Amino acid sequence: MKVLPEKTVERLSKYRRILNVEYERGERYIFSHELANLLHLTSVQVRRDLMLIEYSGSHKRGYEIKSLIEHIGNIIDPKGDINIVIVGMGNFGKAIAHYFNKRGKHYKVIAGFYRNASHCSTVFDGIPCLPISELQDFIQKNDVKMGVITVPPQQAEIVMHQLVEAGIKGILNYTPKPLKVPEGVFLEEYDVITSFEKVNYFIG
Amino acid sequence: MKVLPEKTVERLSKYRRILNVEYERGERYIFSHELANLLHLTSVQVRRDLMLIEYSGSHKRGYEIKSLIEHIGNIIDPKGDINIVIVGMGNFGKAIAHYFNKRGKHYKVIAGFYRNASHCSTVFDGIPCLPISELQDFIQKNDVKMGVITVPPQQAEIVMHQLVEAGIKGILNYTPKPLKVPEGVFLEEYDVITSFEKVNYFIG
DNA sequence: ACAATTATGTTAGATGTTTAACATTGCAAA
DNA sequence: TTTGCAATGTTAAACATCTAACATAATTGT
C-alpha cells in the first residue's frame, strides 16, 4: 500500500477509537455517515480514507466494525510494543505518562527522566524516574523507539541530540523551541502558546 | 487586511517569540534567512508571511526587529487581556496553568475547575480552583473569553456545552473526544494518542 | 555613473487535502 | 424481473498551502 497522507493517518487513529466504543456498546456494523457523525466529519471523507486503506464495506450494512478495527490496527500499529521515554517530568510529562499507563496498548512508557532524579520521586505512577545523565545508556539498553521532550525550552535541543544519537526514531516535542531532526527521524511538534494565540486570532 | 491562513498565524506566533529572544540578545535587524534558520523554515516562507501582513524590510539590513514585534502584536494580540479558565485540573490542566502563569502576557488563567474542588487544593500556582458547578456563573461574571478542556473524555461534551452557553468564544480541547462547536465559536483540538500513533506510522 | 551583488517583494506553479459529482452495487418492493 | 432506493466506491474539481522562479530595489566597488 502506498504511504498514507498524514491527515488520513490521524483520522484512522480516531476512527478506531470510536469503533472500539461502538463495538463495546454491542454494535457490529456501522455506516460511513454514522462514523462521520461521531467524529464530526463528512461521510465522503470517511469513505475516501477507507478507500485509501483498501477496506470495503457492504451496501446494505456498511462496514463490519470488528474487522475494520483489525484492518486499521494492521496499518497503524507497531509489530511489537513501542518503548517510550519522557524527558522532563514536570506536569506535562506526568500527564502523558499517566495517560499511557492507563490506555496505551502498544505504547509503553518505560522511564521518565529529570535533570536530577531526586526531585522527581523515584517512581511516578509506576514508571521509574531517572537522571538525564543515564538517558542515552538507557535508550540503547532498552530498545527505546520514541522519545517525548517536555523539558524547559532551553534544554530541548540538547535533549533532542541525545535522543537522536542514542538511536531514537520518533520524537514528540512539546516545547516551544522549534527543533530540526536529521533524515530518518520523524518529528511531531505541538506548541501550546501558539495554539492559544491562534485561537485568539480567529475569535477576532 | 484579509483574514490570514491558519498556518501563517501559527508562524507569526513563533516568529515573534524568536524575535524577542534576538532582541534581548542585542540584535536590532534580522534577515529573512536568519529568521528562517532559527525556525527551520525557508526564507521564502518567512518573506511570504511578512508580505501577507504587509510588513516591509530593507534590502541591506533586513527587518527591524522591534517594529516587527510590534507589528505582529497588533495583528495577533487581543486588545486587552484574555481571561481563561481551565476545566479539569489534572496534570495536563496544571501544566497549562503553570505555563501561562509564568509567560502569558495577554493571557490570564483566572481559574481552574474540578469535579469537586476539594480534591484540587484550593489554589494551584496562585490560581483559584473551583467546583464545576460554579463554572457558568464564573464565566459570565468575569468576562472569560477562552476555555481549556482537560477533563476525562466522557465529560468533555457536557463541559463544552456549558462553556458555549456561558458565552465563551474559543475552546481548546485536549481530550481525545472529538467536539463540534456552534458557528461563531472557534475550536482547537489536540489529541495526544493520535499524535503518538501518527509518529509510529511514519517511523514505519 | 554603473555594473555586480544581495537582499526583499511578487507571481505562478506544484503539492497536499478536502469537497463535490458521478458511477456502481445489492437488496426490497411492486 | 425490473425499478427504485440507499448505501459504497471512484474520479475530478476546488481549496489551502508550500515552493520555485522571477522581478525589483538598495548598496558597494570600480
XYZ file of C-alpha atoms (C1' of nucleotides) in Angstrom:
468
model
C 0.000 0.000 0.000
C 1.204 3.482 -0.786
C 2.208 5.748 2.089
C -0.873 7.404 3.528
C -1.422 11.151 3.910
C -0.743 12.463 7.404
C -4.310 13.596 7.887
C -5.658 10.215 6.930
C -3.404 8.504 9.460
C -4.647 10.867 12.147
C -8.241 10.088 11.304
C -7.597 6.338 11.224
C -6.440 6.617 14.809
C -9.676 8.361 15.718
C -11.858 6.022 13.691
C -10.526 3.064 15.559
C -11.087 4.549 18.983
C -14.695 5.324 18.118
C -15.146 1.895 16.584
C -13.932 0.278 19.778
C -16.503 2.231 21.747
C -19.260 1.211 19.372
C -18.177 -2.405 19.481
C -18.266 -2.349 23.259
C -21.777 -0.969 23.034
C -22.747 -4.059 21.105
C -22.748 -2.618 17.590
C -21.401 -4.868 14.845
C -21.839 -2.796 11.675
C -21.570 0.910 11.017
C -22.358 3.180 8.069
C -19.926 5.792 6.833
C -22.309 8.583 7.755
C -22.656 7.243 11.290
C -18.914 7.095 11.801
C -18.656 10.536 10.241
C -21.222 11.995 12.624
C -19.424 10.628 15.645
C -16.260 12.428 14.550
C -17.946 15.493 13.072
C -16.673 14.748 9.594
C -18.421 14.028 6.310
C -19.271 10.533 5.132
C -17.330 11.187 1.942
C -14.157 11.735 3.891
C -14.641 8.521 5.818
C -15.217 6.520 2.650
C -12.251 8.115 0.950
C -9.985 7.254 3.884
C -11.210 3.669 3.894
C -10.679 3.501 0.158
C -7.060 4.526 0.686
C -6.535 1.642 3.099
C -8.348 -0.660 0.671
C -11.111 -1.628 3.023
C -14.541 -2.457 1.658
C -17.954 -2.390 3.246
C -21.296 -3.791 2.202
C -24.013 -1.742 0.601
C -26.709 -2.804 2.948
C -24.938 -2.979 6.281
C -21.992 -0.630 5.926
C -18.679 -1.623 7.485
C -18.065 -4.572 9.775
C -16.705 -2.973 12.912
C -14.522 -5.745 14.222
C -12.644 -6.426 11.023
C -12.241 -2.719 10.359
C -10.664 -2.286 13.779
C -8.230 -5.056 12.912
C -7.563 -3.667 9.465
C -6.682 -0.255 10.865
C -4.536 -1.888 13.516
C -2.560 -3.749 10.876
C -1.740 -0.443 9.266
C -1.011 1.902 12.154
C 0.043 -0.400 14.972
C 3.636 -1.397 15.585
C 4.592 -5.056 15.275
C 5.528 -5.497 18.918
C 5.483 -2.945 21.688
C 6.969 0.509 21.369
C 9.083 1.614 24.281
C 8.882 5.297 25.104
C 10.832 7.634 27.350
C 9.687 11.007 28.562
C 12.380 13.586 29.139
C 11.219 16.218 31.588
C 8.919 15.027 34.327
C 7.003 18.209 35.003
C 3.241 18.349 34.901
C 3.178 17.882 31.170
C 5.421 14.853 31.222
C 3.437 13.373 34.075
C 0.182 13.901 32.196
C 1.458 11.916 29.247
C 2.963 9.196 31.404
C -0.323 8.807 33.248
C -2.281 8.698 30.008
C -0.347 5.825 28.517
C -0.159 3.983 31.769
C -3.914 3.640 31.639
C -4.625 3.303 27.940
C -1.569 2.528 25.873
C -1.819 -0.948 24.423
C 1.223 -0.982 22.214
C 2.928 2.040 23.707
C 4.853 1.578 26.932
C 6.348 4.488 28.815
C 9.204 2.671 30.447
C 11.011 5.610 32.050
C 10.891 9.289 32.764
C 13.973 11.451 33.028
C 14.636 14.534 35.068
C 17.569 16.883 35.473
C 18.275 15.345 38.844
C 16.194 12.354 39.687
C 15.790 13.165 43.357
C 13.299 15.925 42.542
C 11.039 13.568 40.714
C 10.075 10.935 43.248
C 11.880 7.753 42.223
C 8.742 6.293 40.728
C 5.810 8.164 39.249
C 2.678 6.198 38.541
C 4.698 3.013 38.367
C 7.241 4.471 35.978
C 10.836 4.795 37.138
C 12.261 8.267 37.084
C 15.934 8.554 36.300
C 18.530 11.313 35.986
C 19.154 12.595 32.465
C 22.773 11.536 32.703
C 21.584 7.951 32.231
C 19.389 8.764 29.258
C 21.447 7.541 26.320
C 22.628 4.421 28.029
C 19.069 3.549 28.992
C 17.728 4.043 25.483
C 20.255 1.740 23.907
C 19.912 -0.979 26.531
C 16.099 -0.993 26.387
C 15.410 -0.632 22.676
C 13.516 2.638 23.081
C 11.879 3.786 19.832
C 10.184 7.035 20.741
C 11.023 9.996 22.954
C 8.902 12.801 24.349
C 10.530 16.140 25.129
C 8.850 18.156 27.871
C 11.836 19.922 29.365
C 12.235 23.701 29.582
C 12.838 25.091 26.069
C 16.497 25.957 26.641
C 17.268 22.259 27.145
C 15.155 20.976 24.278
C 17.847 20.995 21.612
C 20.493 19.183 23.617
C 17.965 16.568 24.680
C 16.928 16.084 21.079
C 20.530 15.464 20.065
C 20.948 12.945 22.851
C 17.827 11.101 21.766
C 18.865 11.018 18.132
C 22.395 9.895 18.911
C 21.079 7.103 21.057
C 19.112 5.870 18.061
C 15.572 7.043 18.661
C 13.416 7.192 15.543
C 10.434 9.282 16.618
C 10.338 12.449 18.701
C 7.439 14.405 20.127
C 8.441 17.923 21.042
C 6.043 19.685 23.409
C 8.461 22.525 23.922
C 8.033 25.920 22.280
C 11.576 25.586 20.932
C 11.451 24.543 17.245
C 13.649 21.556 16.503
C 15.177 20.084 13.414
C 15.877 16.385 13.243
C 18.083 14.513 10.805
C 16.726 12.495 7.901
C 15.206 9.235 9.058
C 13.842 10.597 12.315
C 10.213 11.685 12.476
C 9.374 14.780 14.478
C 5.992 15.885 15.779
C 5.749 19.287 17.436
C 2.983 20.894 19.383
C 3.262 24.359 20.816
C 0.664 25.358 23.400
C 1.345 29.086 23.269
C 0.947 29.171 19.513
C -2.368 27.352 19.812
C -3.689 29.928 22.240
C -2.616 32.800 20.046
C -4.194 31.152 17.049
C -7.489 30.668 18.834
C -7.443 34.287 19.925
C -6.785 35.482 16.380
C -9.729 33.556 14.970
C -12.060 34.646 17.733
C -11.330 38.055 16.216
C -6.224 43.181 5.971
C -7.674 39.938 4.698
C -8.027 37.068 7.137
C -4.729 35.216 7.378
C -4.219 31.495 6.719
C -4.086 29.384 9.858
C -0.546 28.267 9.218
C 0.629 31.821 8.779
C -0.913 32.824 12.111
C 0.858 29.934 13.783
C 4.175 31.001 12.337
C 3.651 34.640 13.288
C 3.361 33.499 16.878
C 6.662 31.673 16.561
C 8.384 34.475 14.686
C 7.612 36.870 17.457
C 8.917 34.652 20.192
C 12.203 34.201 18.337
C 12.372 37.909 17.604
C 12.005 38.706 21.281
C 14.889 36.414 22.078
C 17.043 38.039 19.423
C 16.123 41.490 20.617
C 17.102 40.547 24.162
C 20.410 39.360 22.782
C 21.002 42.843 21.472
C 20.129 42.267 17.820
C 18.247 45.059 16.080
C 17.861 43.808 12.499
C 17.342 40.340 11.072
C 17.330 38.864 7.573
C 14.591 36.557 6.378
C 17.053 33.694 6.028
C 18.258 34.184 9.593
C 14.761 34.090 10.986
C 14.035 31.103 8.780
C 17.050 29.205 10.064
C 16.051 29.776 13.663
C 12.676 28.192 12.942
C 13.870 25.602 10.438
C 11.847 27.103 7.623
C 12.776 28.623 4.287
C 13.427 32.317 3.813
C 10.754 32.388 1.120
C 8.144 31.303 3.566
C 9.166 33.982 6.029
C 9.026 36.700 3.390
C 5.707 35.465 2.115
C 4.204 35.547 5.600
C 5.513 39.062 6.165
C 4.116 40.080 2.795
C 0.700 38.868 3.913
C 0.833 41.077 6.981
C 2.088 43.946 4.814
C 5.364 44.406 6.613
C 8.395 45.630 4.714
C 12.092 45.277 5.378
C 15.132 46.968 3.952
C 17.303 45.418 1.310
C 20.506 45.919 3.131
C 19.589 45.330 6.742
C 16.596 43.053 6.557
C 13.761 43.567 9.034
C 13.800 45.871 12.019
C 13.166 43.550 14.916
C 11.436 45.878 17.340
C 8.880 47.244 14.918
C 8.212 43.779 13.516
C 7.482 42.505 17.011
C 5.008 45.328 17.432
C 3.504 44.775 14.012
C 2.869 41.090 14.732
C 1.453 42.018 18.137
C -1.037 44.381 16.539
C -2.305 41.512 14.437
C -2.387 38.541 16.779
C -2.677 40.084 20.237
C -6.010 40.791 21.879
C -6.930 44.394 22.666
C -6.975 43.944 26.417
C -6.324 40.818 28.435
C -7.929 37.492 27.654
C -9.335 35.672 30.646
C -9.049 31.924 30.506
C -10.473 29.076 32.541
C -9.178 25.532 32.631
C -11.741 22.816 33.188
C -10.111 19.722 34.584
C -7.196 20.292 36.927
C -5.277 17.088 36.344
C -1.640 17.088 35.343
C -2.456 18.415 31.919
C -4.524 21.287 33.221
C -1.878 22.110 35.774
C 0.823 22.121 33.122
C -1.056 24.716 31.105
C -1.917 26.813 34.126
C 1.705 26.833 35.184
C 2.847 27.760 31.706
C 0.702 30.844 31.422
C 1.351 31.873 34.957
C 4.970 32.350 34.045
C 4.801 33.553 30.455
C 1.371 34.709 29.394
C 1.365 38.437 28.811
C -2.105 38.905 27.449
C -3.495 35.572 28.549
C -4.591 35.207 32.149
C -5.672 31.891 33.589
C -8.019 33.201 36.246
C -9.481 29.919 37.483
C -9.296 26.185 37.278
C -12.295 23.920 37.734
C -12.544 20.442 39.087
C -15.389 17.998 39.603
C -15.215 18.664 43.317
C -12.908 21.444 44.310
C -11.677 19.798 47.500
C -9.523 17.369 45.513
C -7.692 20.136 43.797
C -6.080 22.159 46.574
C -7.957 25.414 46.758
C -5.238 27.284 44.958
C -2.806 25.889 42.429
C 0.150 28.037 41.486
C -1.759 31.127 42.559
C -4.841 30.201 40.562
C -8.084 29.535 42.436
C -9.582 26.118 41.892
C -13.363 25.938 41.963
C -16.038 23.249 41.634
C -17.509 22.820 38.154
C -20.937 23.690 39.478
C -19.788 27.316 39.592
C -18.378 27.281 36.071
C -21.035 29.108 34.090
C -21.674 31.718 36.713
C -17.972 32.433 36.990
C -17.508 32.810 33.241
C -20.263 35.347 32.908
C -19.226 37.387 35.918
C -15.564 37.538 34.897
C -15.786 38.069 31.151
C -13.938 34.847 30.313
C -13.167 34.538 26.608
C -11.395 31.204 26.294
C -11.772 27.798 27.870
C -9.473 24.799 28.033
C -10.962 21.337 28.380
C -8.734 18.776 30.085
C -11.336 16.622 31.792
C -11.772 12.871 31.193
C -13.243 12.335 27.704
C -16.687 11.274 28.910
C -17.214 14.704 30.431
C -15.800 16.699 27.524
C -19.045 17.224 25.650
C -21.101 18.450 28.583
C -18.305 20.816 29.610
C -18.133 22.159 26.076
C -21.852 22.894 26.125
C -21.517 24.685 29.422
C -18.689 26.813 28.107
C -20.566 27.716 24.949
C -23.765 28.521 26.770
C -21.899 30.774 29.148
C -20.678 32.732 26.156
C -17.128 31.539 25.609
C -15.766 32.201 22.121
C -12.689 29.996 21.938
C -12.182 26.432 23.129
C -9.081 24.269 23.331
C -9.942 20.608 23.600
C -7.116 18.410 24.844
C -9.419 15.462 25.250
C -9.492 12.549 22.798
C -13.253 13.105 22.436
C -13.966 14.979 19.170
C -16.191 18.002 19.704
C -18.367 20.109 17.479
C -18.977 23.725 18.371
C -21.650 26.066 17.042
C -20.962 28.745 14.449
C -19.101 31.677 15.944
C -17.052 29.630 18.372
C -13.520 28.635 17.419
C -12.321 25.178 18.372
C -8.771 23.884 18.541
C -8.230 20.201 19.232
C -5.134 18.259 20.059
C -5.156 14.550 20.653
C -2.050 13.054 22.247
C -2.844 9.447 21.406
C -3.354 10.256 17.740
C -0.013 12.042 17.671
C 1.773 9.018 19.050
C 0.120 6.717 16.550
C 0.993 9.062 13.729
C 4.637 9.197 14.756
C 4.730 5.433 14.937
C 3.224 5.088 11.463
C 5.807 7.364 9.903
C 8.681 5.718 11.714
C 7.366 2.737 9.769
C 27.826 56.708 -13.200
C 27.133 51.878 -13.495
C 27.537 47.100 -13.156
C 27.530 43.406 -9.600
C 25.791 41.773 -5.535
C 22.447 40.549 -2.268
C 18.731 41.199 -0.215
C 13.291 41.807 -0.452
C 8.698 41.504 -2.870
C 5.540 39.106 -6.068
C 3.580 35.867 -9.085
C 2.921 31.426 -10.842
C 3.296 26.585 -10.433
C 3.390 22.286 -7.517
C 1.773 19.741 -3.811
C -1.396 18.184 -0.251
C -6.031 17.918 1.265
C -10.981 18.336 1.107
C -15.253 18.510 -1.215
C -18.361 17.591 -4.829
C -20.129 14.940 -8.557
C -20.816 10.719 -10.501
C -20.841 5.638 -11.137
C -21.783 1.231 -9.080
C -23.791 -2.218 -6.362
C -27.107 -5.097 -3.932
C -31.351 -5.540 -1.834
C -36.522 -4.824 -1.491
C -40.890 -3.893 -3.193
C -44.048 -3.689 -6.980
C -37.963 -9.349 -13.376
C -37.243 -4.842 -13.040
C -37.406 -0.477 -10.916
C -36.171 2.463 -7.036
C -33.500 3.304 -3.180
C -29.701 3.907 -0.203
C -25.588 2.819 0.550
C -20.458 2.306 -1.136
C -16.534 3.258 -4.452
C -14.109 6.401 -7.703
C -12.815 10.318 -10.242
C -12.482 15.122 -10.840
C -12.671 19.719 -9.290
C -11.900 23.123 -5.595
C -9.361 24.781 -1.970
C -5.337 25.564 1.041
C -0.587 25.623 1.441
C 4.158 25.486 0.096
C 7.902 26.011 -3.195
C 10.254 27.795 -7.001
C 11.097 31.252 -10.283
C 11.290 35.831 -11.318
C 11.220 40.928 -10.748
C 12.688 44.821 -8.025
C 15.475 47.720 -5.256
C 19.346 49.499 -2.494
C 24.214 49.427 -1.641
C 29.081 48.758 -2.792
C 33.201 48.844 -5.560
C 35.201 50.401 -9.611
